[in-house]
CSV table of C-alpha atoms in Angstrom, one decimal:
chain,number,residue,atom,x,y,z
F,1,MET,CA,79.3,126.0,71.4
F,2,ILE,CA,75.6,126.3,71.1
F,3,SER,CA,74.0,129.7,72.0
F,4,LYS,CA,71.7,130.0,75.0
F,5,GLN,CA,68.7,130.7,72.8
F,6,ASP,CA,69.3,127.7,70.6
F,7,ALA,CA,69.9,125.4,73.6
F,8,LYS,CA,66.7,126.5,75.2
F,9,LYS,CA,64.8,125.8,71.9
F,10,VAL,CA,66.3,122.2,71.8
F,11,LEU,CA,65.4,121.6,75.4
F,12,GLN,CA,61.8,122.8,74.8
F,13,VAL,CA,61.5,120.3,72.0
F,14,CYS,CA,62.6,117.6,74.5
F,15,LEU,CA,59.6,118.5,76.7
F,16,GLU,CA,56.9,118.5,74.0
F,17,THR,CA,55.7,115.0,74.9
F,18,GLY,CA,55.6,115.1,78.7
F,19,GLY,CA,59.2,115.0,79.7
F,20,ASP,CA,59.8,116.7,83.0
F,21,PHE,CA,63.5,117.2,82.7
F,22,ALA,CA,65.9,117.4,79.8
F,23,GLU,CA,69.7,117.9,79.5
F,24,ILE,CA,72.2,118.5,76.8
F,25,TYR,CA,75.8,117.2,77.4
F,26,LEU,CA,78.4,118.6,75.0
F,27,GLU,CA,81.9,117.2,74.9
F,28,ASN,CA,85.2,117.9,73.1
F,29,THR,CA,88.1,115.6,74.2
F,30,ILE,CA,91.6,115.1,72.9
F,31,HIS,CA,93.0,111.7,74.0
F,32,ASN,CA,96.7,110.6,73.6
F,33,ASP,CA,98.3,107.2,74.3
F,34,LEU,CA,102.1,106.6,74.3
F,35,GLU,CA,103.8,103.3,75.0
F,36,LEU,CA,107.4,102.4,75.4
F,37,SER,CA,108.4,98.8,75.2
F,38,SER,CA,111.8,97.1,74.5
F,39,GLY,CA,113.4,100.5,74.6
F,40,GLU,CA,111.3,101.8,71.7
F,41,ILE,CA,108.1,103.7,71.3
F,42,SER,CA,105.6,100.9,70.5
F,43,LYS,CA,102.4,102.8,70.4
F,44,SER,CA,101.4,106.4,69.7
F,45,ASN,CA,97.7,107.2,69.3
F,46,THR,CA,95.7,110.4,69.2
F,47,SER,CA,92.0,110.6,69.0
F,48,GLN,CA,89.3,113.3,69.3
F,49,ILE,CA,85.9,112.5,71.0
F,50,TYR,CA,83.4,115.2,69.9
F,51,GLY,CA,79.6,115.1,70.2
F,52,ALA,CA,76.5,115.7,72.3
F,53,GLY,CA,74.2,113.5,74.3
F,54,ILE,CA,70.6,114.4,75.1
F,55,ARG,CA,68.6,112.9,78.0
F,56,ILE,CA,64.9,113.3,78.7
F,57,LEU,CA,63.4,112.1,82.0
F,58,HIS,CA,59.7,111.5,82.7
F,59,GLN,CA,59.3,110.6,86.4
F,60,GLU,CA,61.6,107.6,86.8
F,61,SER,CA,62.0,106.7,83.2
F,62,GLU,CA,64.7,107.9,80.9
F,63,VAL,CA,65.5,108.1,77.2
F,64,TYR,CA,69.0,108.9,75.9
F,65,GLY,CA,70.7,109.5,72.6
F,66,TYR,CA,73.8,111.0,71.1
F,67,THR,CA,75.1,112.5,67.9
F,68,ASN,CA,78.3,114.0,66.4
F,69,ASP,CA,76.2,116.7,64.7
F,70,THR,CA,76.2,119.5,67.4
F,71,SER,CA,74.6,122.1,65.1
F,72,PHE,CA,71.2,123.5,66.1
F,73,ASP,CA,69.5,121.3,63.4
F,74,GLY,CA,71.4,118.2,64.5
F,75,LEU,CA,70.5,118.6,68.2
F,76,THR,CA,66.9,119.5,67.3
F,77,ASN,CA,66.5,116.3,65.2
F,78,LEU,CA,67.9,114.2,68.0
F,79,ALA,CA,65.6,115.9,70.5
F,80,GLU,CA,62.6,115.3,68.3
F,81,SER,CA,63.5,111.6,67.9
F,82,LEU,CA,64.0,111.1,71.6
F,83,ALA,CA,60.8,112.9,72.5
F,84,LYS,CA,58.8,110.4,70.4
F,85,SER,CA,59.6,107.9,73.1
F,86,TYR,CA,56.9,109.5,75.3
F,87,ASN,CA,53.3,110.2,74.6
F,88,ASN,CA,52.1,112.3,77.5
F,89,LYS,CA,50.6,115.7,78.0
F,90,LYS,CA,53.1,118.5,77.8
F,91,ILE,CA,54.1,119.8,81.2
F,92,ASP,CA,54.5,123.6,81.4
F,93,ILE,CA,58.1,124.1,82.5
F,94,ASP,CA,59.4,127.6,82.3
F,95,PHE,CA,63.1,128.2,82.6
F,96,ASP,CA,65.8,130.6,81.6
F,97,LEU,CA,69.4,129.4,81.1
F,98,VAL,CA,72.0,131.1,83.3
F,99,GLU,CA,75.6,130.5,82.5
F,100,GLU,CA,77.4,129.7,85.8
F,101,LYS,CA,81.1,130.5,86.4
F,102,LEU,CA,83.2,127.7,87.7
F,103,ASP,CA,85.6,127.9,90.7
F,104,ASN,CA,88.4,125.8,89.2
F,105,LYS,CA,90.0,123.7,92.0
F,106,HIS,CA,92.3,121.7,89.7
F,107,ASN,CA,94.7,124.1,88.0
F,108,VAL,CA,96.9,122.8,85.2
F,109,LEU,CA,100.3,124.4,84.8
F,110,LYS,CA,102.0,122.3,82.1
F,111,LYS,CA,99.2,121.5,79.7
F,112,PRO,CA,99.5,118.2,77.7
F,113,LEU,CA,99.0,120.0,74.3
F,114,GLU,CA,101.8,122.4,75.2
F,115,THR,CA,104.2,119.6,76.3
F,116,THR,CA,106.3,118.1,73.4
F,117,ASN,CA,106.4,114.4,72.7
F,118,ASP,CA,110.1,114.5,73.3
F,119,GLU,CA,109.5,115.6,76.9
F,120,LYS,CA,106.9,112.9,77.4
F,121,VAL,CA,109.2,110.2,76.0
F,122,LYS,CA,111.9,111.4,78.3
F,123,TYR,CA,109.7,110.8,81.4
F,124,MET,CA,108.9,107.3,80.0
F,125,ARG,CA,112.5,106.5,79.2
F,126,ASP,CA,113.7,107.5,82.7
F,127,VAL,CA,111.3,105.1,84.2
F,128,TYR,CA,112.1,102.4,81.6
F,129,GLU,CA,115.8,102.5,82.1
F,130,ALA,CA,115.6,102.6,85.9
F,131,ALA,CA,113.3,99.5,85.9
F,132,ASN,CA,115.2,97.6,83.2
F,133,SER,CA,118.6,98.0,84.8
F,134,TYR,CA,117.4,97.1,88.3
F,135,HIS,CA,118.2,93.3,88.1
F,136,GLU,CA,119.4,90.8,85.5
F,137,ASP,CA,116.2,88.9,85.9
F,138,ILE,CA,114.1,91.7,84.5
F,139,SER,CA,112.8,90.4,81.1
F,140,GLN,CA,110.3,93.0,80.0
F,141,VAL,CA,109.4,96.6,80.9
F,142,ILE,CA,106.4,98.5,79.5
F,143,VAL,CA,105.8,102.2,80.2
F,144,SER,CA,102.8,104.1,79.0
F,145,ILE,CA,101.4,107.6,79.3
F,146,TRP,CA,97.6,108.1,79.1
F,147,GLU,CA,96.4,111.6,78.8
F,148,HIS,CA,92.8,112.9,78.5
F,149,ASN,CA,91.9,116.5,77.9
F,150,GLN,CA,88.1,116.7,78.3
F,151,LYS,CA,86.0,119.8,78.0
F,152,VAL,CA,82.3,119.5,78.7
F,153,THR,CA,79.2,121.7,78.9
F,154,ILE,CA,76.0,120.7,80.6
F,155,ILE,CA,72.7,122.5,79.9
F,156,ASN,CA,69.4,121.5,81.4
F,157,THR,CA,65.8,122.6,82.0
F,158,GLU,CA,66.6,123.6,85.5
F,159,GLY,CA,68.3,126.6,83.9
F,160,LYS,CA,71.8,125.3,84.4
F,161,MET,CA,74.5,126.1,81.8
F,162,ILE,CA,78.0,125.2,83.0
F,163,SER,CA,81.3,124.1,81.6
F,164,ASP,CA,84.3,122.2,83.0
F,165,SER,CA,87.8,121.2,81.8
F,166,ARG,CA,89.4,118.0,83.1
F,167,THR,CA,93.0,117.0,82.4
F,168,ASN,CA,93.9,113.5,83.5
F,169,ILE,CA,97.4,112.2,83.1
F,170,ARG,CA,98.6,108.8,84.2
F,171,LEU,CA,102.0,107.1,83.8
F,172,SER,CA,101.8,103.3,84.2
F,173,LEU,CA,104.7,100.8,84.5
F,174,ARG,CA,104.5,97.0,84.2
F,175,VAL,CA,107.6,95.0,84.9
F,176,ILE,CA,108.1,91.2,84.2
F,177,ALA,CA,110.9,89.2,85.8
F,178,SER,CA,111.7,85.7,84.6
F,179,LYS,CA,114.1,82.9,85.7
F,180,ASP,CA,114.2,79.2,85.3
F,181,GLY,CA,110.8,79.0,83.6
F,182,VAL,CA,109.1,81.1,86.3
F,183,MET,CA,107.6,84.5,85.4
F,184,GLN,CA,106.3,87.2,87.8
F,185,SER,CA,105.0,90.7,87.1
F,186,ALA,CA,104.5,93.9,89.0
F,187,SER,CA,102.8,97.2,88.1
F,188,ASP,CA,102.0,100.6,89.5
F,189,SER,CA,100.9,104.0,88.2
F,190,ILE,CA,101.1,107.7,88.9
F,191,GLY,CA,97.9,109.7,88.0
F,192,ARG,CA,96.4,113.1,88.6
F,193,ASN,CA,93.8,115.5,87.3
F,194,GLN,CA,96.7,117.9,86.6
F,195,GLY,CA,99.3,118.8,83.9
F,196,PHE,CA,102.7,117.3,83.3
F,197,GLU,CA,104.1,119.3,86.3
F,198,ILE,CA,103.1,116.2,88.3
F,199,PHE,CA,106.4,114.5,87.3
F,200,GLU,CA,108.6,117.5,88.2
F,201,ASN,CA,108.4,116.7,92.0
F,202,THR,CA,108.1,112.9,91.5
F,203,ASP,CA,111.1,110.6,91.9
F,204,LEU,CA,110.4,108.5,88.8
F,205,LYS,CA,113.5,106.4,89.2
F,206,SER,CA,112.6,105.4,92.8
F,207,PHE,CA,109.1,104.6,91.5
F,208,ALA,CA,110.5,102.4,88.8
F,209,LYS,CA,112.9,100.5,91.1
F,210,LYS,CA,110.1,99.8,93.6
F,211,VAL,CA,108.0,98.1,91.0
F,212,ALA,CA,111.0,96.2,89.6
F,213,GLU,CA,112.0,95.1,93.1
F,214,SER,CA,108.5,93.7,93.7
F,215,ALA,CA,108.6,91.6,90.5
F,216,VAL,CA,112.1,90.2,91.3
F,217,LYS,CA,111.2,89.4,94.9
F,218,MET,CA,108.1,87.4,93.9
F,219,LEU,CA,110.3,85.4,91.4
F,220,THR,CA,111.8,83.3,94.3
F,221,ALA,CA,108.9,83.5,96.7
F,222,ASP,CA,107.2,80.4,98.1
F,223,GLU,CA,103.7,79.6,96.9
F,224,MET,CA,101.0,80.8,99.4
F,225,GLU,CA,99.4,78.1,101.5
F,226,GLY,CA,95.6,78.5,101.4
F,227,GLN,CA,94.2,79.1,104.9
F,228,MET,CA,92.1,81.4,107.1
F,229,LEU,CA,94.2,83.9,109.0
F,230,PRO,CA,94.5,87.6,110.0
F,231,VAL,CA,95.2,89.7,106.9
F,232,VAL,CA,97.0,93.1,106.8
F,233,ILE,CA,96.2,95.0,103.6
F,234,HIS,CA,98.6,97.9,102.8
F,235,ASN,CA,97.6,101.4,102.0
F,236,ALA,CA,97.1,103.0,98.6
F,237,PHE,CA,95.9,100.5,96.0
F,238,GLY,CA,94.9,98.2,98.9
F,239,GLY,CA,91.7,100.3,98.8
F,240,VAL,CA,90.6,98.5,95.7
F,241,ILE,CA,88.7,96.1,97.9
F,242,LEU,CA,86.7,99.0,99.4
F,243,HIS,CA,86.1,100.3,95.9
F,244,GLU,CA,85.1,97.0,94.3
F,245,ALA,CA,83.4,95.1,97.1
F,246,CYS,CA,81.8,98.0,99.0
F,247,GLY,CA,81.9,101.2,96.9
F,248,HIS,CA,80.0,99.8,93.9
F,249,ALA,CA,77.4,98.3,96.2
F,250,LEU,CA,76.8,101.9,97.6
F,251,GLU,CA,76.1,103.4,94.2
F,252,ALA,CA,72.5,104.1,93.5
F,253,THR,CA,72.8,102.2,90.2
F,254,SER,CA,72.4,99.0,92.2
F,255,VAL,CA,70.8,100.4,95.4
F,256,ALA,CA,67.8,101.9,93.6
F,257,LYS,CA,67.1,98.5,92.0
F,258,GLY,CA,67.3,96.8,95.4
F,259,ILE,CA,70.0,94.5,94.3
F,260,SER,CA,72.8,95.8,96.5
F,261,VAL,CA,73.8,94.1,99.7
F,262,PHE,CA,73.5,97.5,101.3
F,263,SER,CA,70.0,98.4,100.0
F,264,GLY,CA,67.7,99.7,102.7
F,265,LYS,CA,70.4,99.9,105.4
F,266,LEU,CA,70.9,103.7,105.8
F,267,GLY,CA,71.4,104.4,109.5
F,268,GLN,CA,72.3,100.8,110.2
F,269,LYS,CA,75.6,99.5,111.5
F,270,ILE,CA,77.4,97.8,108.6
F,271,ALA,CA,81.1,98.1,109.7
F,272,SER,CA,83.2,98.0,112.8
F,273,ASP,CA,83.3,101.1,115.0
F,274,ILE,CA,86.7,102.2,113.7
F,275,VAL,CA,85.6,102.3,110.0
F,276,THR,CA,84.8,105.6,108.3
F,277,ALA,CA,84.7,105.7,104.5
F,278,VAL,CA,84.4,108.7,102.2
F,279,ASP,CA,84.0,109.5,98.5
F,280,ASP,CA,85.4,113.0,97.9
F,281,GLY,CA,85.5,114.5,94.4
F,282,THR,CA,86.9,117.8,95.6
F,283,ILE,CA,90.5,116.8,96.5
F,284,THR,CA,92.8,119.2,94.6
F,285,ASN,CA,94.1,117.7,91.4
F,286,ALA,CA,93.4,114.1,92.6
F,287,TRP,CA,93.0,111.5,89.8
F,288,GLY,CA,89.3,111.0,90.4
F,289,SER,CA,88.4,114.7,91.2
F,290,LEU,CA,86.1,116.9,89.2
F,291,ASN,CA,84.9,120.5,89.6
F,292,ILE,CA,81.4,119.4,88.7
F,293,ASP,CA,79.8,116.0,88.1
F,294,ASP,CA,78.4,115.0,84.7
F,295,GLU,CA,75.0,116.5,85.6
F,296,GLY,CA,76.7,119.9,86.4
F,297,THR,CA,76.5,119.7,90.2
F,298,GLU,CA,79.5,120.9,92.1
F,299,THR,CA,81.3,117.9,93.5
F,300,ARG,CA,81.5,117.4,97.3
F,301,ARG,CA,82.8,115.2,100.1
F,302,ASN,CA,80.3,112.4,100.8
F,303,VAL,CA,80.7,110.5,104.1
F,304,LEU,CA,79.5,107.0,103.2
F,305,ILE,CA,80.2,105.2,106.5
F,306,GLU,CA,80.9,107.0,109.8
F,307,ASN,CA,82.1,105.0,112.7
F,308,GLY,CA,80.6,101.9,111.2
F,309,ILE,CA,77.2,103.4,110.5
F,310,LEU,CA,75.9,103.7,106.8
F,311,LYS,CA,75.4,107.4,106.3
F,312,SER,CA,74.9,107.9,102.5
F,313,TYR,CA,74.7,106.3,99.1
F,314,LEU,CA,76.1,107.8,95.9
F,315,VAL,CA,73.1,109.2,94.0
F,316,ASP,CA,72.4,110.7,90.6
F,317,LYS,CA,69.3,112.7,89.5
F,318,ARG,CA,67.4,109.8,88.0
F,319,ASN,CA,68.0,107.4,90.8
F,320,ALA,CA,67.3,110.1,93.4
F,321,ARG,CA,63.7,110.0,92.0
F,322,LYS,CA,63.5,106.3,92.5
F,323,MET,CA,65.1,106.4,96.0
F,324,ASN,CA,63.3,109.6,97.1
F,325,CYS,CA,66.5,111.2,98.3
F,326,ASP,CA,68.9,114.0,97.4
F,327,ILE,CA,71.6,113.8,94.8
F,328,THR,CA,75.2,113.6,95.9
F,329,ALA,CA,77.1,115.1,92.9
F,330,SER,CA,78.1,111.6,91.9
F,331,ALA,CA,76.9,111.4,88.3
F,332,ARG,CA,79.7,110.4,85.9
F,333,ARG,CA,80.1,109.0,82.4
F,334,GLN,CA,83.0,108.1,80.1
F,335,SER,CA,81.8,110.3,77.2
F,336,TYR,CA,78.8,111.8,75.5
F,337,ARG,CA,78.0,108.3,74.2
F,338,TYR,CA,76.9,107.3,77.8
F,339,SER,CA,74.0,108.4,80.0
F,340,PRO,CA,75.3,109.4,83.4
F,341,THR,CA,74.8,107.4,86.5
F,342,SER,CA,76.1,107.3,90.1
F,343,ARG,CA,79.8,106.5,90.3
F,344,MET,CA,82.8,106.9,92.7
F,345,THR,CA,85.5,109.6,92.4
F,346,ASN,CA,88.2,109.3,95.1
F,347,THR,CA,87.0,106.7,97.6
F,348,PHE,CA,88.9,105.8,100.8
F,349,PHE,CA,88.9,104.8,104.4
F,350,VAL,CA,90.0,107.7,106.6
F,351,ASN,CA,93.0,107.5,108.8
F,352,GLY,CA,92.8,105.6,112.1
F,353,GLU,CA,95.1,105.8,115.1
F,354,SER,CA,97.6,102.9,114.6
F,355,THR,CA,101.0,103.1,113.0
F,356,PHE,CA,102.0,100.6,110.4
F,357,ASP,CA,104.6,99.2,112.7
F,358,GLU,CA,102.0,98.7,115.5
F,359,ILE,CA,99.7,96.8,113.2
F,360,ILE,CA,102.4,94.4,112.1
F,361,ALA,CA,103.8,94.0,115.7
F,362,ASN,CA,100.3,93.2,117.0
F,363,THR,CA,99.8,90.4,114.5
F,364,LYS,CA,101.2,87.1,115.8
F,365,TYR,CA,100.7,85.2,112.6
F,366,GLY,CA,99.1,86.5,109.5
F,367,PHE,CA,99.4,87.6,105.8
F,368,PHE,CA,100.5,91.0,104.6
F,369,ALA,CA,99.1,92.0,101.2
F,370,LYS,CA,101.6,94.7,100.2
F,371,GLU,CA,100.4,95.2,96.6
F,372,MET,CA,96.9,94.3,95.4
F,373,GLY,CA,96.2,93.1,91.9
F,374,GLY,CA,92.9,92.8,90.0
F,375,GLY,CA,89.8,90.8,90.9
F,376,SER,CA,86.1,90.2,90.4
F,377,VAL,CA,83.1,91.2,92.5
F,378,ASN,CA,79.4,90.3,92.6
F,379,THR,CA,77.9,93.6,93.7
F,380,ALA,CA,74.6,91.9,94.6
F,381,THR,CA,76.2,89.6,97.2
F,382,GLY,CA,79.4,91.5,97.8
F,383,GLU,CA,81.4,88.3,97.2
F,384,PHE,CA,84.9,89.0,95.8
F,385,ASN,CA,88.2,87.4,94.7
F,386,PHE,CA,91.3,89.5,94.4
F,387,THR,CA,94.9,88.5,93.5
F,388,VAL,CA,97.8,89.8,95.5
F,389,ASN,CA,100.8,90.9,93.4
F,390,GLU,CA,103.2,91.2,96.4
F,391,GLY,CA,102.6,89.3,99.7
F,392,TYR,CA,104.5,88.3,102.8
F,393,MET,CA,103.9,86.2,105.8
F,394,ILE,CA,103.8,87.8,109.3
F,395,GLU,CA,105.3,85.7,112.0
F,396,ASP,CA,105.7,86.7,115.6
F,397,GLY,CA,104.8,90.3,114.8
F,398,LYS,CA,107.4,90.6,112.0
F,399,ILE,CA,107.2,90.6,108.2
F,400,THR,CA,109.2,87.5,107.2
F,401,ARG,CA,109.2,85.5,103.9
F,402,PRO,CA,107.6,86.6,100.6
F,403,VAL,CA,104.8,84.4,99.2
F,404,ARG,CA,103.3,84.5,95.8
F,405,GLY,CA,100.1,83.3,94.1
F,406,ALA,CA,97.9,84.5,97.0
F,407,THR,CA,94.2,85.5,96.5
F,408,LEU,CA,91.9,87.2,99.0
F,409,VAL,CA,88.5,85.7,99.0
F,410,GLY,CA,85.6,87.2,101.0
F,411,ASN,CA,82.5,89.2,101.2
F,412,GLY,CA,82.4,93.0,101.2
F,413,ALA,CA,79.9,93.2,104.0
F,414,ASP,CA,81.8,90.8,106.2
F,415,VAL,CA,85.1,92.5,105.5
F,416,LEU,CA,83.8,95.8,106.9
F,417,LYS,CA,82.9,94.2,110.2
F,418,LYS,CA,86.2,92.4,110.5
F,419,ILE,CA,88.5,95.5,110.4
F,420,ASP,CA,90.0,95.6,113.8
F,421,MET,CA,93.0,98.0,113.2
F,422,VAL,CA,93.3,101.1,110.9
F,423,GLY,CA,96.6,102.8,110.3
F,424,ASN,CA,97.4,106.4,110.0
F,425,ASN,CA,99.2,106.3,106.6
F,426,LEU,CA,96.4,107.0,104.1
F,427,SER,CA,97.5,106.9,100.5
F,428,SER,CA,95.8,106.4,97.1
F,429,GLY,CA,96.2,104.4,94.0
F,430,HIS,CA,95.0,105.4,90.5
F,431,GLY,CA,92.7,103.2,88.5
F,432,MET,CA,90.2,103.1,85.7
F,433,CYS,CA,86.7,102.1,86.9
F,434,GLY,CA,84.3,100.3,84.5
F,435,SER,CA,80.5,100.3,84.9
F,436,SER,CA,77.3,101.0,83.1
F,437,SER,CA,78.3,104.6,82.2
F,438,GLY,CA,81.7,103.6,80.8
F,439,THR,CA,85.2,103.7,82.0
F,440,ILE,CA,86.3,106.6,84.2
F,441,PRO,CA,89.3,107.7,86.3
F,442,ALA,CA,88.8,106.8,90.0
F,443,ASN,CA,91.1,106.9,93.0
F,444,VAL,CA,91.1,104.0,95.5
F,445,GLY,CA,92.7,104.6,98.8
F,446,GLN,CA,93.1,103.6,102.4
F,447,PRO,CA,95.6,103.5,105.3
F,448,THR,CA,96.9,100.1,106.2
F,449,ILE,CA,94.1,98.0,107.7
F,450,ARG,CA,94.0,94.7,109.5
F,451,LEU,CA,91.2,92.1,109.2
F,452,SER,CA,90.8,89.7,112.1
F,453,SER,CA,90.4,86.8,109.7
F,454,MET,CA,90.0,86.2,106.0
F,455,THR,CA,90.4,83.4,103.5
F,456,VAL,CA,93.7,83.6,101.6
F,457,GLY,CA,93.8,81.2,98.7
F,458,GLY,CA,97.0,79.6,97.4
F,459,ARG,CA,98.4,76.4,96.1
F,460,GLY,CA,101.5,76.0,98.2
F,461,GLY,CA,102.2,73.4,100.9
F,462,LYS,CA,102.4,74.1,104.6
F,463,LYS,CA,105.8,75.4,105.8
C-alpha cells in the first residue's frame, strides 16, 4: 500500500503538463475457478491480479496506463510517461489526501480463502448429482464455481483515498438432455457479493432439478412457429432484455457520444406509464452491488425511468464533463488494466400491481418466455435478438404446450412502450456483463411483464 505522501507526489507528477484531474487505482485480486464435469473435477485454476492504473484527465480528454510495479518509482515512471501526452500549462491544484472509512454494506461471513476446496466441491457435487439423476435423458451436467476476491484502493486529486473489498461468488449449472438425435440445454446460476454462507440457506438440489427439468421438457417440445403476438416474459433473468436493449443505451458511454437511441431524451416519455426502472448498487450482498464505484464514489439507487419518463442516465466522471451533468456512482472496470466508464450494477423494473396468474389469465393467446437465453443488441438502434431457453404457448388464458427454438426480436425503445402489464414478483438473475471497461458482475431483474405484441421467431409449422 502506497503512503499518502508518496501517492500525493505521484498525483502531482500527473498534473505537471496541464492535467486537471488524476487518479491512482490499486488492485489485489485472488480469483478461483472450479468446474465439475462427468462426475470429476475438470478444472481448477487460481490466479492473482495485482497492479495499478493511473488516469489523467484534461477537460474531456483522458490518458490511461497501468503497471504491475506498484512501488513509488514504478508509479512515478508511469505518471511521467502518461503526463507526456499533454503539453499544457500546469494548473495549480492544491489537495490533501484524506483516508475515508467505508461503511461496509456487504459483509462476508464465510470467506472463500477460509473455505476448503472439499467444502466447495461438496456444494458442486450436490448440484451435479441432483441434476444428473433427474431423468434418464440427461446426457451431460457441468457445475462450476467462480469466486473473485477483489481489494481496491482509489486515490485522486480531489483528496480522496478510499478502499473497498468485494467478494463475488457464483455457482453455475448447465444441463444437456439428449434423445433420438435431439439435444436441448438449460442453465442457471446463483451469485452474490457475499461469502460461501450463500449456499447454507439455498436448496441446491431443488435448483438443480429445476434446471434439469427445463432441459428435459424442451427435448420433446414443438418447434416455435414464427409470428407476432403478445409475449409474457418471466421474472429474474427475463430482465436481460432491459439490461441489454435499454440499460446499455442509458450508459453515458454511448449517450455522451450521441449514439444512443435515448440521447437527448431526459424528461421525455420513453416507456408506458406502468414502467419504472432502477439501477441500484446498494442492495445488500447483491451480485452487482459495491460499496463504492471504481472512481471511489459511494454507490446509490438511480431511478432511470419513472412512470415512463426518462429520469437519469448512468454517468462517470469523464462523461459527466461531456454531458454537463452530475456523476451517478456508476463507474466500473474489470481490473486495473481498464479505465473506468459508466456501467450497470443491479438493474431492474420495479414491481407492478398484477399477479403472475392475472397476467397469464388475461392473455387470450400469446407466448410465455419462462427462461431467457443469450442474444445480441445494437445499442445505437436498440434492435435486439434473444433466444428463449424455455418457452410455452398461452391459449385461452392458460399456459399449455412447451415450444422450443423461439427467439424474441425487437427494439428496446419499442419494447418499453408496449409493456401493458407488470407483475409483483420481482426477482433477479446473475450475469457477467461485457463492455469497453471489461467484464463485470451485474444483476438483471424484473417482475413478470407482458408486451402487447412482439415478433417471436421460430421455424415450426402452424398448430
